[in-house]
Coordinates of C-alpha atoms in Angstrom, one line a residue:
Chain A
X1 CA -19.9 93.8 52.0
X2 CA -18.6 92.7 55.3
X3 CA -20.2 95.6 57.2
X4 CA -23.5 94.8 55.6
X5 CA -23.6 91.3 57.1
X6 CA -22.4 92.7 60.4
X7 CA -25.2 95.2 60.6
X8 CA -27.7 92.5 59.7
X9 CA -26.4 90.5 62.7
X10 CA -26.6 93.4 65.1
X11 CA -30.0 94.2 63.7
X12 CA -31.1 90.7 64.5
X13 CA -30.6 91.5 68.2
X14 CA -32.8 94.5 67.6
X15 CA -31.9 95.9 71.0
X16 CA -34.7 98.1 72.4
X17 CA -33.9 101.5 73.8
X18 CA -30.4 101.9 72.5
X19 CA -30.9 105.6 73.1
X20 CA -33.1 106.6 76.1
X21 CA -33.8 110.2 76.9
X22 CA -35.7 110.7 80.1
X23 CA -37.2 114.0 81.2
X24 CA -34.2 115.9 79.9
X25 CA -33.8 119.7 80.3
X26 CA -31.2 122.1 79.1
X27 CA -30.7 125.8 79.8
X28 CA -28.4 128.3 78.1
X29 CA -27.8 130.6 81.0
X30 CA -31.4 131.4 82.0
X31 CA -32.9 130.4 78.7
X32 CA -34.7 127.1 78.8
X33 CA -33.8 125.6 75.5
X34 CA -35.0 122.0 75.9
X35 CA -38.0 121.2 78.1
X36 CA -38.7 117.8 79.5
X37 CA -37.7 115.7 76.5
X38 CA -38.5 112.0 76.5
X39 CA -37.4 109.7 73.7
X40 CA -36.6 106.0 73.3
X41 CA -35.0 104.8 70.1
X42 CA -34.6 101.1 69.3
X43 CA -31.7 99.7 67.4
X44 CA -32.3 100.0 63.7
X45 CA -34.9 102.7 64.1
X46 CA -34.8 105.7 61.8
X47 CA -36.0 108.9 63.4
X48 CA -36.4 112.3 61.6
X49 CA -36.6 115.4 63.8
X50 CA -38.1 118.5 62.2
X51 CA -39.4 121.8 63.4
X52 CA -38.9 125.6 62.9
X53 CA -35.5 127.1 63.4
X54 CA -34.7 127.8 67.0
X55 CA -36.9 125.0 68.2
X56 CA -33.9 123.2 69.8
X57 CA -33.8 120.2 67.5
X58 CA -30.0 120.6 66.7
X59 CA -29.3 121.2 70.4
X60 CA -31.2 118.0 71.2
X61 CA -29.2 115.7 69.0
X62 CA -26.0 117.4 70.0
X63 CA -26.8 116.4 73.6
X64 CA -26.9 112.7 72.5
X65 CA -23.1 112.7 72.0
X66 CA -22.5 115.3 74.6
X67 CA -21.4 118.1 72.3
X68 CA -23.9 120.0 74.5
X69 CA -24.4 119.3 78.2
X70 CA -27.8 118.7 79.6
X71 CA -28.6 119.9 83.2
X72 CA -31.4 117.7 84.3
X73 CA -32.8 114.3 83.4
X74 CA -31.0 111.3 81.9
X75 CA -29.5 110.4 78.5
X76 CA -28.5 106.8 78.2
X77 CA -26.8 105.7 75.0
X78 CA -26.0 102.0 74.6
X79 CA -26.3 101.4 78.3
X80 CA -23.9 104.2 79.2
X81 CA -25.3 107.2 81.0
X82 CA -23.9 110.5 79.9
X83 CA -22.5 112.3 82.9
X84 CA -19.5 114.5 83.5
X85 CA -17.4 111.3 83.5
X86 CA -15.0 111.7 80.5
X87 CA -14.7 107.9 80.1
X88 CA -18.4 107.6 79.7
X89 CA -18.5 110.5 77.2
X90 CA -15.6 109.0 75.2
X91 CA -17.2 105.5 75.1
X92 CA -20.5 107.0 73.9
X93 CA -18.7 109.0 71.2
X94 CA -17.0 106.0 69.9
X95 CA -20.3 104.4 69.2
X96 CA -22.1 107.4 67.9
X97 CA -21.2 108.9 64.5
X98 CA -22.1 112.5 63.7
X99 CA -22.5 114.4 60.4
X100 CA -22.6 118.2 60.6
X101 CA -24.3 120.9 58.6
X102 CA -20.9 122.4 57.6
X103 CA -19.2 119.0 57.1
X104 CA -16.3 120.0 59.5
X105 CA -13.7 117.9 57.6
X106 CA -10.1 118.4 58.7
X107 CA -8.7 120.6 56.0
X108 CA -5.1 119.8 56.6
X109 CA -5.6 116.0 56.0
X110 CA -6.5 114.2 52.8
X111 CA -9.9 112.6 52.4
X112 CA -8.4 109.2 53.2
X113 CA -6.5 110.6 56.2
X114 CA -9.7 112.2 57.5
X115 CA -11.4 108.8 57.4
X116 CA -8.5 106.9 59.0
X117 CA -7.6 109.3 61.8
X118 CA -10.0 108.1 64.4
X119 CA -9.9 104.4 63.5
X120 CA -6.1 104.5 63.9
X121 CA -5.8 106.6 67.0
X122 CA -9.0 105.6 68.9
X123 CA -9.8 102.1 67.6
X124 CA -6.0 101.4 67.4
X125 CA -6.4 99.7 64.0
X126 CA -3.2 99.1 62.0
X127 CA -2.9 101.8 59.3
X128 CA -3.3 99.4 56.4
X129 CA -6.4 97.9 57.8
X130 CA -7.9 101.3 58.5
X131 CA -7.1 102.5 55.0
X132 CA -8.7 99.4 53.4
X133 CA -11.8 99.9 55.5
X134 CA -11.9 103.6 54.7
X135 CA -11.6 102.9 51.0
X136 CA -14.6 100.5 51.3
X137 CA -16.7 103.3 52.9
X138 CA -15.5 105.8 50.3
X139 CA -16.7 103.4 47.6
X140 CA -20.0 103.1 49.4
X141 CA -20.5 106.9 49.3
X142 CA -19.3 106.8 45.7
X143 CA -16.1 108.9 45.8
X144 CA -13.2 106.4 46.1
X145 CA -11.4 108.4 43.3
X146 CA -11.1 111.5 45.5
X147 CA -9.3 109.7 48.4
X148 CA -5.9 111.5 47.9
X149 CA -7.4 115.0 47.6
X150 CA -7.8 117.6 50.3
X151 CA -11.3 118.6 51.4
X152 CA -10.8 122.1 50.0
X153 CA -10.6 120.6 46.5
X154 CA -14.1 118.9 46.7
X155 CA -17.6 120.2 46.1
X156 CA -20.0 120.6 49.1
X157 CA -21.8 117.4 48.2
X158 CA -18.6 115.5 47.9
X159 CA -17.4 116.9 51.2
X160 CA -20.6 115.9 53.0
X161 CA -20.3 112.3 51.6
X162 CA -16.7 112.2 52.9
X163 CA -18.0 113.3 56.3
X164 CA -20.5 110.5 56.2
X165 CA -17.8 108.0 55.3
X166 CA -15.5 109.4 58.0
X167 CA -18.2 108.8 60.6
X168 CA -19.0 105.3 59.3
X169 CA -15.3 104.4 59.5
X170 CA -15.6 104.2 63.3
X171 CA -18.3 101.5 62.7
X172 CA -20.8 103.4 64.9
X173 CA -24.0 101.8 66.2
X174 CA -25.8 105.1 65.8
X175 CA -25.6 107.9 63.3
X176 CA -26.7 111.5 64.1
X177 CA -27.3 113.9 61.2
X178 CA -27.5 117.6 62.0
X179 CA -29.1 119.2 59.0
X180 CA -26.8 117.5 56.6
X181 CA -28.1 119.1 53.4
X182 CA -28.9 122.6 54.6
X183 CA -25.6 124.1 53.5
X184 CA -25.6 122.4 50.1
X185 CA -26.5 123.7 46.7
X186 CA -29.8 122.2 45.4
X187 CA -28.2 119.9 42.8
X188 CA -26.0 118.4 45.5
X189 CA -28.7 117.6 48.0
X190 CA -29.8 114.5 46.1
X191 CA -26.3 112.8 46.1
X192 CA -26.1 113.2 49.9
X193 CA -29.7 112.0 50.4
X194 CA -29.1 109.0 48.2
X195 CA -26.2 107.9 50.4
X196 CA -28.3 108.4 53.5
X197 CA -31.2 106.4 52.1
X198 CA -28.8 103.6 51.2
X199 CA -27.5 103.7 54.8
X200 CA -31.0 103.6 56.2
X201 CA -31.6 100.5 54.1
X202 CA -28.6 98.8 55.7
X203 CA -30.2 98.8 59.2
X204 CA -28.3 101.7 60.8
X205 CA -29.9 103.4 63.7
X206 CA -30.3 107.0 62.6
X207 CA -31.5 110.2 64.1
X208 CA -31.7 112.9 61.5
X209 CA -32.5 116.6 61.9
X210 CA -33.6 117.7 58.4
X211 CA -36.1 119.8 56.4
X212 CA -36.1 117.2 53.6
X213 CA -39.7 116.0 54.0
X214 CA -39.3 113.6 51.0
X215 CA -36.5 111.9 52.9
X216 CA -38.6 111.7 56.0
X217 CA -41.5 110.0 54.1
X218 CA -39.2 107.5 52.4
X219 CA -37.1 106.3 55.3
X220 CA -38.3 107.4 58.7
X221 CA -40.0 105.0 61.1
X222 CA -41.1 108.0 63.2
X223 CA -41.1 111.7 62.7
X224 CA -40.7 114.0 65.6
X225 CA -41.9 117.6 65.5
X226 CA -40.2 120.0 67.9
X227 CA -41.2 123.6 68.7
X228 CA -39.9 125.9 71.4
X229 CA -37.8 123.2 73.0
X230 CA -40.6 120.7 73.3
X231 CA -41.5 117.5 71.5
X232 CA -44.9 118.5 70.1
X233 CA -45.8 115.5 68.1
X234 CA -44.4 112.1 67.4
X235 CA -45.9 109.8 64.7
X236 CA -45.1 107.5 61.8
X237 CA -44.6 109.5 58.6
X238 CA -47.8 108.5 56.9
X239 CA -49.8 109.6 59.9
X240 CA -47.6 112.6 60.5
X241 CA -48.0 114.1 57.0
X242 CA -51.6 113.1 56.3
X243 CA -53.2 113.6 59.6
X244 CA -51.2 115.7 62.1
X245 CA -52.9 116.1 65.4
X246 CA -51.5 119.2 66.9
X247 CA -52.3 122.7 65.5
X248 CA -48.7 123.7 65.7
X249 CA -47.7 120.8 63.5
X250 CA -50.4 121.5 61.1
X251 CA -49.3 125.1 60.7
X252 CA -45.6 124.1 60.2
X253 CA -46.5 121.5 57.6
X254 CA -48.7 123.9 55.8
X255 CA -45.8 126.4 55.6
X256 CA -43.2 124.0 54.3
X257 CA -45.4 121.9 52.0
X258 CA -47.0 124.9 50.4
X259 CA -44.7 125.0 47.4
Chain B
X1 CA -15.6 118.5 24.1
X2 CA -13.5 120.6 21.7
X3 CA -10.3 122.1 23.1
X4 CA -10.6 125.8 24.0
X5 CA -9.1 127.9 21.2
X6 CA -9.3 131.3 22.8
X7 CA -6.2 132.2 24.7
X8 CA -5.9 135.0 27.2
X9 CA -4.3 138.1 25.7
X10 CA -0.6 138.4 26.0
X11 CA 0.6 140.6 28.8
X12 CA 4.3 140.7 27.7
X13 CA 5.3 144.4 27.1
X14 CA 8.4 145.5 25.3
X15 CA 11.1 147.3 27.4
X16 CA 10.0 150.7 26.1
X17 CA 6.4 150.1 26.8
X18 CA 7.2 148.6 30.2
X19 CA 9.1 151.8 31.1
X20 CA 6.3 153.9 29.9
X21 CA 3.6 152.1 32.0
X22 CA 5.7 151.6 35.1
X23 CA 8.0 154.5 35.3
X24 CA 6.7 157.4 33.2
X25 CA 3.0 157.0 33.2
X26 CA 2.3 160.6 34.3
X27 CA 4.3 163.8 34.9
X28 CA 4.6 163.2 38.7
X29 CA 5.6 159.6 38.2
X30 CA 8.2 160.7 35.7
X31 CA 9.5 163.3 38.2
X32 CA 9.6 160.7 41.0
X33 CA 11.5 158.3 38.7
X34 CA 14.1 160.9 38.0
X35 CA 14.5 162.0 41.6
X36 CA 14.8 158.4 42.8
X37 CA 17.2 157.6 40.0
X38 CA 19.4 160.5 40.9
X39 CA 19.5 159.5 44.6
X40 CA 20.4 155.9 43.7
X41 CA 23.2 157.0 41.4
X42 CA 24.7 159.4 44.0
X43 CA 24.5 156.9 46.9
X44 CA 25.2 153.6 45.3
X45 CA 28.4 154.7 43.6
X46 CA 30.2 155.8 46.8
X47 CA 28.8 152.8 48.7
X48 CA 30.2 150.4 46.2
X49 CA 33.6 152.1 46.2
X50 CA 33.7 152.2 50.0
X51 CA 32.7 148.5 50.3
X52 CA 34.7 147.1 47.4
X53 CA 36.7 149.3 45.1
X54 CA 38.6 151.5 47.7
X55 CA 38.5 148.9 50.4
X56 CA 41.6 147.2 51.9
X57 CA 41.3 143.4 52.0
X58 CA 44.9 142.3 52.5
X59 CA 47.8 143.3 54.6
X60 CA 49.4 142.3 57.9
X61 CA 48.2 144.9 60.4
X62 CA 46.5 148.2 61.1
X63 CA 49.1 150.1 59.2
X64 CA 48.0 148.7 55.9
X65 CA 44.6 150.4 56.0
X66 CA 45.5 153.6 54.3
X67 CA 42.9 153.8 51.5
X68 CA 39.7 155.8 51.5
X69 CA 37.5 152.7 51.6
X70 CA 36.6 150.2 54.3
X71 CA 39.2 148.4 56.2
X72 CA 38.1 144.8 55.9
X73 CA 41.5 143.8 57.1
X74 CA 40.3 144.5 60.6
X75 CA 37.5 142.0 60.2
X76 CA 39.6 139.3 58.6
X77 CA 42.4 139.7 61.2
X78 CA 40.1 139.4 64.1
X79 CA 37.6 137.0 62.5
X80 CA 38.7 134.2 64.8
X81 CA 37.7 136.2 67.9
X82 CA 34.4 137.3 66.3
X83 CA 33.5 133.7 65.7
X84 CA 34.8 131.8 68.6
X85 CA 35.4 134.4 71.4
X86 CA 38.1 133.1 73.8
X87 CA 37.5 129.5 72.8
X88 CA 41.0 127.9 72.7
X89 CA 42.5 127.8 69.2
X90 CA 43.5 124.2 69.3
X91 CA 39.9 123.1 70.3
X92 CA 38.0 125.2 67.8
X93 CA 37.5 122.1 65.6
X94 CA 34.8 121.1 68.0
X95 CA 32.9 124.3 67.3
X96 CA 33.6 123.8 63.6
X97 CA 32.0 120.4 63.7
X98 CA 28.9 122.0 65.2
X99 CA 28.8 124.7 62.4
X100 CA 29.1 121.9 59.9
X101 CA 26.3 119.9 61.4
X102 CA 24.1 123.0 61.6
X103 CA 24.7 123.6 57.9
X104 CA 24.1 119.9 57.1
X105 CA 20.8 120.0 58.9
X106 CA 19.4 123.2 57.6
X107 CA 20.9 124.1 54.2
X108 CA 19.3 121.0 52.5
X109 CA 15.9 122.4 53.6
X110 CA 16.2 125.0 50.9
X111 CA 17.0 122.4 48.2
X112 CA 14.0 120.8 46.7
X113 CA 14.2 117.0 46.5
X114 CA 17.4 116.7 48.6
X115 CA 17.5 113.1 49.9
X116 CA 16.3 112.6 53.5
X117 CA 16.0 116.3 54.2
X118 CA 13.1 115.8 56.5
X119 CA 15.3 113.5 58.6
X120 CA 18.1 116.0 58.5
X121 CA 15.7 118.7 59.8
X122 CA 14.6 116.4 62.6
X123 CA 18.2 115.7 63.4
X124 CA 18.8 119.4 63.6
X125 CA 16.2 119.7 66.3
X126 CA 17.0 116.6 68.3
X127 CA 20.5 115.1 67.8
X128 CA 22.3 118.4 67.1
X129 CA 21.7 120.0 70.5
X130 CA 22.7 116.8 72.2
X131 CA 26.0 116.6 70.3
X132 CA 26.5 120.3 71.0
X133 CA 25.9 119.7 74.6
X134 CA 28.7 117.2 74.8
X135 CA 31.1 118.7 72.3
X136 CA 31.2 122.4 73.1
X137 CA 31.7 122.4 76.9
X138 CA 33.7 119.1 76.8
X139 CA 34.7 117.7 80.2
X140 CA 33.5 114.2 79.3
X141 CA 34.5 111.5 76.9
X142 CA 38.1 112.6 77.2
X143 CA 37.3 116.0 75.8
X144 CA 39.1 118.9 77.5
X145 CA 36.8 121.1 79.3
X146 CA 36.2 124.7 78.0
X147 CA 34.4 126.9 80.5
X148 CA 31.4 128.8 79.2
X149 CA 33.1 132.1 80.2
X150 CA 35.4 131.5 77.3
X151 CA 32.7 131.0 74.7
X152 CA 31.9 134.0 72.6
X153 CA 31.3 135.6 69.3
X154 CA 29.0 134.2 66.6
X155 CA 29.2 130.8 68.3
X156 CA 27.6 132.2 71.5
X157 CA 25.0 134.1 69.6
X158 CA 24.0 130.9 67.8
X159 CA 23.9 128.9 71.0
X160 CA 21.7 131.4 72.7
X161 CA 19.3 131.8 69.8
X162 CA 19.2 128.1 68.9
X163 CA 18.4 126.9 72.4
X164 CA 16.1 129.8 73.0
X165 CA 14.1 129.1 69.8
X166 CA 14.1 125.3 70.3
X167 CA 13.0 125.4 73.9
X168 CA 10.5 128.2 73.8
X169 CA 8.3 126.7 71.0
X170 CA 7.1 123.6 73.0
X171 CA 6.8 125.6 76.2
X172 CA 4.8 128.3 74.3
X173 CA 2.5 125.7 72.8
X174 CA 1.8 124.2 76.3
X175 CA 1.2 127.7 77.7
X176 CA -1.2 128.6 74.9
X177 CA -3.2 125.4 75.3
X178 CA -3.2 126.0 79.0
X179 CA -4.5 129.5 78.7
X180 CA -7.5 128.2 76.7
X181 CA -8.1 125.3 79.1
X182 CA -11.4 124.8 80.8
X183 CA -9.6 124.1 84.1
X184 CA -9.5 127.4 86.1
X185 CA -6.3 126.6 88.0
X186 CA -4.3 125.7 84.9
X187 CA -5.7 128.6 83.0
X188 CA -4.9 131.0 85.8
X189 CA -1.3 129.8 86.2
X190 CA -0.7 130.2 82.4
X191 CA -2.2 133.6 82.3
X192 CA -0.1 134.8 85.3
X193 CA 3.1 133.3 83.8
X194 CA 2.5 134.8 80.4
X195 CA 1.5 138.2 81.6
X196 CA 4.3 138.5 84.1
X197 CA 7.1 137.5 81.7
X198 CA 5.7 139.4 78.8
X199 CA 5.5 142.6 80.8
X200 CA 9.2 142.6 81.7
X201 CA 11.9 143.9 79.3
X202 CA 14.5 141.3 78.4
X203 CA 17.2 143.4 79.9
X204 CA 15.5 143.2 83.3
X205 CA 15.1 139.4 82.9
X206 CA 18.8 139.1 82.1
X207 CA 19.8 141.3 85.1
X208 CA 17.6 139.2 87.3
X209 CA 19.1 136.0 86.0
X210 CA 22.7 137.1 86.5
X211 CA 22.5 139.2 89.6
X212 CA 19.4 138.5 91.6
X213 CA 18.9 134.7 91.0
X214 CA 22.1 133.7 92.8
X215 CA 20.9 135.5 95.9
X216 CA 17.8 133.4 96.1
X217 CA 19.4 130.1 95.4
X218 CA 20.5 128.0 98.4
X219 CA 24.2 127.9 99.4
X220 CA 26.2 125.7 97.1
X221 CA 23.7 125.6 94.3
X222 CA 24.7 127.7 91.4
X223 CA 24.4 127.7 87.7
X224 CA 26.8 129.2 85.3
X225 CA 25.9 132.6 84.1
X226 CA 25.2 131.4 80.6
X227 CA 22.7 128.8 81.8
X228 CA 21.0 131.4 83.8
X229 CA 20.8 133.7 80.9
X230 CA 19.4 130.9 78.7
X231 CA 16.7 130.0 81.2
X232 CA 15.7 133.7 81.3
X233 CA 15.6 134.1 77.6
X234 CA 13.7 130.9 77.1
X235 CA 11.0 131.7 79.6
X236 CA 10.6 135.2 78.4
X237 CA 10.4 134.1 74.8
X238 CA 7.9 131.3 75.6
X239 CA 5.5 133.9 76.9
X240 CA 5.6 135.7 73.6
X241 CA 5.4 132.4 71.7
X242 CA 2.3 131.4 73.7
X243 CA 0.4 134.5 72.6
X244 CA 1.3 134.0 69.0
X245 CA 0.1 130.4 69.1
X246 CA -3.0 131.4 71.0
X247 CA -3.9 133.6 68.1
X248 CA -3.8 130.5 65.8
X249 CA -5.8 128.4 68.2
X250 CA -8.5 131.0 68.3
X251 CA -8.7 131.1 64.5
X252 CA -9.7 127.5 64.3
X253 CA -13.4 127.2 63.8
X254 CA -15.5 125.6 66.5
X255 CA -16.6 122.9 64.1
X256 CA -13.1 121.4 64.0
X257 CA -13.2 120.9 67.8
X258 CA -16.7 119.5 67.6
X259 CA -15.8 117.1 64.7
X260 CA -12.8 115.9 66.7
X261 CA -14.9 115.4 69.8
X262 CA -17.6 113.6 67.9
X263 CA -15.0 111.2 66.6
X264 CA -14.1 110.4 70.2
X265 CA -10.5 111.6 69.8
X266 CA -10.1 112.8 73.3
X267 CA -8.4 116.0 74.4
X268 CA -4.8 115.5 73.7
X269 CA -5.3 113.7 70.4
X270 CA -7.8 116.4 69.3
X271 CA -5.2 119.1 70.1
X272 CA -2.2 117.2 68.6
X273 CA -3.8 115.8 65.5
X274 CA -6.4 118.2 64.5
X275 CA -6.2 121.6 66.2
X276 CA -2.4 122.3 66.6
X277 CA -1.3 121.3 63.1
X278 CA -3.8 123.8 61.7
X279 CA -3.2 126.5 64.2
X280 CA 0.6 126.4 64.0
X281 CA 0.4 126.5 60.2
X282 CA -1.7 129.6 60.4
X283 CA 0.7 131.4 62.6
X284 CA 4.0 130.4 60.9
X285 CA 4.6 134.1 60.0
X286 CA 4.1 135.2 63.6
X287 CA 6.3 132.4 65.0
X288 CA 9.1 133.2 62.6
X289 CA 8.8 136.9 63.4
X290 CA 9.2 136.0 67.1
X291 CA 12.2 133.8 66.3
X292 CA 13.9 136.5 64.3
X293 CA 13.4 139.1 67.0
X294 CA 14.8 136.6 69.6
X295 CA 17.8 136.1 67.4
X296 CA 18.5 139.8 67.4
X297 CA 17.6 140.2 71.1
X298 CA 20.4 137.8 72.1
X299 CA 22.8 140.8 71.7
X300 CA 21.5 142.1 75.0
X301 CA 23.5 139.5 76.9
X302 CA 26.4 141.9 76.4
X303 CA 25.2 143.8 79.5
X304 CA 25.6 140.8 81.8
X305 CA 29.1 140.3 80.5
X306 CA 28.7 137.6 77.9
X307 CA 30.5 138.4 74.6
X308 CA 28.3 137.5 71.7
X309 CA 29.2 138.6 68.3
X310 CA 28.3 142.2 68.8
X311 CA 30.1 142.2 72.2
X312 CA 33.2 140.7 70.6
X313 CA 33.3 143.3 67.8
X314 CA 32.6 146.2 70.2
X315 CA 35.4 145.2 72.5
X316 CA 37.8 145.0 69.6
X317 CA 36.8 148.4 68.2
X318 CA 38.1 149.9 71.5
X319 CA 41.5 148.4 70.8
X320 CA 43.8 151.5 70.3
X321 CA 45.9 149.6 67.6
X322 CA 42.9 149.8 65.3
X323 CA 41.5 153.3 64.7
X324 CA 38.3 154.3 63.0
X325 CA 37.1 150.8 62.3
X326 CA 33.8 151.1 64.1
X327 CA 31.7 151.3 60.9
X328 CA 33.4 148.2 59.4
X329 CA 32.8 146.3 62.6
X330 CA 29.1 147.1 62.9
X331 CA 28.5 146.5 59.2
X332 CA 30.1 143.1 59.6
X333 CA 27.8 142.3 62.6
X334 CA 24.8 143.6 60.7
X335 CA 25.6 141.4 57.7
X336 CA 26.0 138.3 59.9
X337 CA 22.6 138.9 61.5
X338 CA 21.0 139.6 58.1
X339 CA 22.3 136.4 56.7
X340 CA 20.8 134.3 59.5
X341 CA 17.6 136.2 59.8
X342 CA 17.0 136.2 56.0
X343 CA 17.7 132.4 56.0
X344 CA 15.1 131.9 58.7
X345 CA 12.6 134.0 56.8
X346 CA 13.1 132.1 53.6
X347 CA 12.8 128.8 55.3
X348 CA 9.5 129.8 56.8
X349 CA 8.2 130.8 53.4
X350 CA 9.3 127.5 52.0
X351 CA 7.4 125.8 54.9
X352 CA 4.3 127.8 54.3
X353 CA 4.2 126.8 50.7
X354 CA 4.8 123.2 51.4
X355 CA 2.1 123.0 54.0
X356 CA -0.5 124.8 52.0
X357 CA -3.3 122.4 51.2
X358 CA -5.5 125.0 49.5
X359 CA -8.2 124.9 52.1
X360 CA -10.3 127.2 54.1
X361 CA -13.3 125.7 55.8

């Protein structure tokens, strides 16, 4: 309950532009992956990024916590600009949680240890406090009973929920989701989406790369459509789905909403 | 839910059926069984009688070895030399204490549920070498000094192997991490170090350490031969260790690095808490393999005039008082090496089982 009231407080500030991306470019070798991206995200906003595969949407959100380097333009997260400076990168990463397509839990640690690792070593919390907080988050993602197990003993959906809890344990201001349900069996997608919807309801700033259009309709404040490394269209979900402006968006929506 | 009532079929065969399926399933398997059986019967019998039945165990000197079998009297009479080398008799209790502590630290590792065995293991890797450093050479705390030129036998073998193993692992880890570093200078230095040391035979390293090194050192600075050999062995071994560990580092999926980065762990915590624990666990068999080969390679110090257990036995065989005892001597050495190497191997299997968390990402 504690973190709920906390997030309400921070939400009250409703800081504009907690993430600012200004004319950002990225190349892989000679290949121009991201072209002149501009985006401003306010605190508490929930953004869904969609687009065909290879459109650069994963690369884009991985730039926001510097898992990928950008070569031109600016990325400013919570007033810290991402440059080569390791201290800047570390301070951004402390405030930005990330959930991966393939969970990337640490297989040699138990679920609880996975959740406590960073709070103990980076936030310097005493072990007992970190464990208590971790248990709270595990309850929130509805798997407190698996705390003593190793990730290898859990199903994909459970692992992804642990990964969400692990990211939340750092009490991040922003959460990035990189196709969190793409590697899951259909019957497990819902349990993960439920957790994400609950999280969105608590006021967390979220950027989510996903193909789950239902999720986008329910929680997104804005939907961003990317293609070939460009932001093609950016609109609130009602407008985006009912009345897309760009032909490329229309074609994409036709293809994924057909069945 | 009702309990499942269907049990898997029993696989337990009777002895006759077992023999039929495993030994005599076809005409060529039957033939093989008979040939192997014949060879075993004809070789095991004489071996047993040579080692045990016809062997001489007791007596007072070379003259008592008259039987057909092995002359173990030779080993038991010279055992003191084989174990301690020229270490003075009245000071051997110091070495005995170290043997005792070594056993205390590592034997419990094989016994499930032995109290505080983790701490005993840690003691074996930290306190034990420090105590040994004081106790064996002496010269401080009122202990009489024993020069390293007097050390020998099994004791010397264990000192060389133990320090070589203990020191090469951390150096190897650092070299492996360095070789995968993003910083070109560090990576370059590590690559050069590893490739140079790995490309040189240990014998060359030992010769360099004992003959060449003193020529390069400034006047008045000199290490004992044993220390020089130890430094050579450790550096040589750490190059091998680095490559084994690098194999483990490369097997860790990129997602593990990314997850650690995304959690803001920073480079050293990422390596120490996430990557290395997984990588080292993966390469335990390779690490142990390297340890075992180092243990046996320590016999090469013979050529720079250090008398390890093989050297001690070999010099005794040349003693004209004892004749035709070479086989007994070498069998004894082989047995000693086997005991220790097998112990290391069992320990590593224990460790692998214990660390297995049934994962694969």
